[in-house]
């Protein structure tokens, strides 16, 4: 029984350290800002090869945020040599993850979405993938934090709910796709 209790304490401590590390390093934005151009990622899951000098990069993109919905991480782009595919999931539970295929501005994309709660906030992580004209896979990721509107009194609670309802991650993805340029 004592070993089980020690194991449980260690697991909780590891989870707390991971959450602190994951969210403590992330900048927040209070107003519309320019997201700086990001260097293409050099690491992805082990099943996907990523070139050292990918042929695409994300240029500066202006994305709106507010005190009710803000970006925890700047949008990032990874370029993989694998081809596009989308394994749609039948679950609609954001905590377990949800994969859907959709069309954004005439382009077919695969969206993976997962949500995780913390004290007073919900974190939404989005991953969009689509095929590049040259056949590579373009993978965009960003994380958004939403505060819990019920923590506010009126009229702030209504403003909060309206701001969150107006936020459309697909429009963010559309901007990211539109601002992806082929490197020389």
Short mmCIF file of C-alpha atoms in Angstrom, two decimals:
data_model
loop_
_atom_site.label_atom_id
_atom_site.label_comp_id
_atom_site.label_asym_id
_atom_site.label_seq_id
_atom_site.Cartn_x
_atom_site.Cartn_y
_atom_site.Cartn_z
CA UNK A 1 0.00 0.00 0.00
CA UNK A 2 2.86 2.36 0.86
CA UNK A 3 4.58 1.64 -2.49
CA UNK A 4 1.35 2.41 -4.35
CA UNK A 5 1.01 5.73 -2.53
CA UNK A 6 4.63 6.66 -3.33
CA UNK A 7 4.10 5.73 -7.00
CA UNK A 8 0.96 7.87 -7.13
CA UNK A 9 2.77 10.86 -5.60
CA UNK A 10 5.64 10.50 -8.09
CA UNK A 11 3.21 10.33 -11.06
CA UNK A 12 1.33 13.42 -9.89
CA UNK A 13 4.62 15.28 -9.40
CA UNK A 14 5.79 14.32 -12.91
CA UNK A 15 2.49 15.47 -14.41
CA UNK A 16 2.76 18.80 -12.56
CA UNK A 17 6.34 19.33 -13.76
CA UNK A 18 5.33 18.54 -17.35
CA UNK A 19 2.39 20.99 -17.28
CA UNK A 20 4.54 23.70 -15.71
CA UNK A 21 7.29 23.19 -18.29
CA UNK A 22 4.81 23.09 -21.18
CA UNK A 23 2.91 26.25 -20.26
CA UNK A 24 5.50 28.33 -18.35
CA UNK A 25 7.74 28.86 -21.38
CA UNK A 26 4.88 30.02 -23.61
CA UNK A 27 4.40 33.73 -24.33
CA UNK A 28 0.94 35.31 -24.38
CA UNK A 29 -0.38 38.11 -26.57
CA UNK A 30 -3.02 40.61 -25.48
CA UNK A 31 -3.75 42.38 -28.78
CA UNK A 32 -3.37 41.88 -32.51
CA UNK A 33 0.30 41.25 -33.11
CA UNK A 34 2.58 40.10 -35.84
CA UNK A 35 3.71 36.58 -35.27
CA UNK A 36 7.35 36.45 -36.30
CA UNK A 37 8.40 34.18 -39.10
CA UNK A 38 9.25 30.81 -37.68
CA UNK A 39 11.97 28.51 -38.79
CA UNK A 40 10.64 25.21 -40.07
CA UNK A 41 10.66 22.48 -37.48
CA UNK A 42 13.48 20.00 -37.55
CA UNK A 43 11.82 17.28 -35.51
CA UNK A 44 8.54 15.43 -35.88
CA UNK A 45 7.31 11.98 -34.88
CA UNK A 46 9.77 9.19 -35.68
CA UNK A 47 7.66 7.90 -38.58
CA UNK A 48 8.03 11.13 -40.57
CA UNK A 49 11.22 12.39 -42.20
CA UNK A 50 11.85 16.13 -42.16
CA UNK A 51 14.45 17.68 -44.39
CA UNK A 52 17.12 19.99 -42.98
CA UNK A 53 16.31 22.75 -45.50
CA UNK A 54 12.58 22.42 -46.18
CA UNK A 55 11.26 24.04 -49.33
CA UNK A 56 8.56 26.02 -47.47
CA UNK A 57 8.51 28.49 -44.62
CA UNK A 58 5.90 30.50 -42.76
CA UNK A 59 6.15 34.27 -43.23
CA UNK A 60 4.87 36.81 -40.71
CA UNK A 61 1.16 36.38 -40.02
CA UNK A 62 -1.08 38.77 -38.11
CA UNK A 63 -3.45 36.87 -35.81
CA UNK A 64 -5.93 38.41 -33.41
CA UNK A 65 -6.13 37.52 -29.75
CA UNK A 66 -7.74 39.05 -26.69
CA UNK A 67 -7.70 38.67 -22.94
CA UNK A 68 -10.37 35.97 -23.37
CA UNK A 69 -8.68 34.03 -26.20
CA UNK A 70 -4.92 34.25 -26.60
CA UNK A 71 -2.15 32.34 -28.32
CA UNK A 72 0.03 30.35 -25.94
CA UNK A 73 2.41 29.36 -28.71
CA UNK A 74 3.16 31.13 -31.96
CA UNK A 75 1.97 29.18 -34.99
CA UNK A 76 4.68 26.86 -36.31
CA UNK A 77 5.23 25.07 -39.60
CA UNK A 78 6.87 21.69 -40.12
CA UNK A 79 7.49 20.24 -43.57
CA UNK A 80 7.51 16.45 -43.86
CA UNK A 81 8.35 14.21 -46.79
CA UNK A 82 5.30 12.01 -46.19
CA UNK A 83 2.13 12.34 -48.26
CA UNK A 84 -1.21 13.71 -47.09
CA UNK A 85 -3.66 11.41 -45.36
CA UNK A 86 -6.32 12.00 -42.74
CA UNK A 87 -7.54 9.28 -40.37
CA UNK A 88 -10.83 10.81 -39.22
CA UNK A 89 -11.86 9.79 -35.70
CA UNK A 90 -15.42 9.07 -34.70
CA UNK A 91 -15.03 10.45 -31.19
CA UNK A 92 -16.11 13.99 -30.50
CA UNK A 93 -14.41 14.23 -27.12
CA UNK A 94 -11.81 17.04 -27.31
CA UNK A 95 -9.93 15.72 -24.27
CA UNK A 96 -9.17 12.47 -26.14
CA UNK A 97 -8.46 14.26 -29.39
CA UNK A 98 -10.57 14.68 -32.49
CA UNK A 99 -9.47 14.39 -36.12
CA UNK A 100 -11.62 15.82 -38.90
CA UNK A 101 -11.10 16.48 -42.59
CA UNK A 102 -12.40 19.79 -43.87
CA UNK A 103 -12.05 22.26 -46.70
CA UNK A 104 -10.62 25.69 -45.97
CA UNK A 105 -10.59 28.21 -48.82
CA UNK A 106 -10.85 25.37 -51.34
CA UNK A 107 -7.96 23.38 -49.82
CA UNK A 108 -8.46 20.01 -48.14
CA UNK A 109 -6.92 19.92 -44.67
CA UNK A 110 -6.81 17.47 -41.81
CA UNK A 111 -7.40 19.01 -38.38
CA UNK A 112 -6.41 17.34 -35.11
CA UNK A 113 -7.77 19.08 -32.03
CA UNK A 114 -7.25 18.33 -28.35
CA UNK A 115 -8.30 20.32 -25.28
CA UNK A 116 -6.87 20.29 -21.78
CA UNK A 117 -8.07 22.19 -18.73
CA UNK A 118 -6.13 24.01 -16.07
CA UNK A 119 -7.22 26.25 -13.22
CA UNK A 120 -9.40 28.94 -14.79
CA UNK A 121 -8.43 28.18 -18.39
CA UNK A 122 -8.86 25.66 -21.18
CA UNK A 123 -5.98 25.05 -23.60
CA UNK A 124 -6.84 24.11 -27.18
CA UNK A 125 -4.09 22.62 -29.35
CA UNK A 126 -4.68 22.58 -33.10
CA UNK A 127 -2.68 20.74 -35.75
CA UNK A 128 -3.58 21.28 -39.39
CA UNK A 129 -1.93 19.31 -42.18
CA UNK A 130 -2.29 19.65 -45.92
CA UNK A 131 -0.45 18.68 -49.07
CA UNK A 132 2.01 21.13 -50.59
CA UNK A 133 1.93 21.60 -54.38
CA UNK A 134 5.26 19.73 -54.56
CA UNK A 135 3.93 16.73 -52.61
CA UNK A 136 5.39 17.36 -49.16
CA UNK A 137 3.17 17.51 -46.11
CA UNK A 138 2.76 20.93 -44.49
CA UNK A 139 1.92 20.69 -40.78
CA UNK A 140 0.81 23.78 -38.84
CA UNK A 141 0.45 23.80 -35.05
CA UNK A 142 -0.68 26.37 -32.51
CA UNK A 143 -2.12 26.42 -29.00
CA UNK A 144 -4.81 28.79 -27.77
CA UNK A 145 -5.84 29.52 -24.19
CA UNK A 146 -9.43 30.41 -23.35
CA UNK A 147 -10.30 31.69 -19.90
CA UNK A 148 -13.42 30.33 -18.24
CA UNK A 149 -16.04 33.02 -18.81
CA UNK A 150 -18.05 31.99 -15.76
CA UNK A 151 -15.25 33.44 -13.62
CA UNK A 152 -16.36 36.95 -14.68
CA UNK A 153 -19.34 39.05 -13.64
CA UNK A 154 -21.63 40.58 -16.25
CA UNK A 155 -21.09 42.27 -18.67
CA UNK A 156 -17.56 40.79 -18.91
CA UNK A 157 -18.92 37.22 -18.89
CA UNK A 158 -21.01 37.98 -21.99
CA UNK A 159 -18.08 39.75 -23.70
CA UNK A 160 -15.90 36.75 -22.94
CA UNK A 161 -18.44 34.28 -24.34
CA UNK A 162 -18.88 36.40 -27.49
CA UNK A 163 -15.10 36.64 -28.05
CA UNK A 164 -14.69 32.89 -27.67
CA UNK A 165 -17.63 32.15 -29.97
CA UNK A 166 -16.16 34.49 -32.61
CA UNK A 167 -12.74 32.80 -32.56
CA UNK A 168 -12.40 30.47 -35.54
CA UNK A 169 -9.25 28.30 -35.63
CA UNK A 170 -9.97 27.43 -39.26
CA UNK A 171 -9.51 31.10 -40.17
CA UNK A 172 -6.15 31.09 -38.38
CA UNK A 173 -5.20 28.00 -40.40
CA UNK A 174 -6.36 29.72 -43.60
CA UNK A 175 -4.01 32.65 -42.85
CA UNK A 176 -1.14 30.29 -42.10
CA UNK A 177 -1.64 28.37 -45.34
CA UNK A 178 -1.93 31.63 -47.29
CA UNK A 179 1.32 32.95 -45.74
CA UNK A 180 3.37 29.85 -46.46
CA UNK A 181 5.98 30.60 -49.08
CA UNK A 182 8.29 28.41 -51.08
CA UNK A 183 11.93 29.06 -50.23
CA UNK A 184 14.35 29.69 -53.08
#
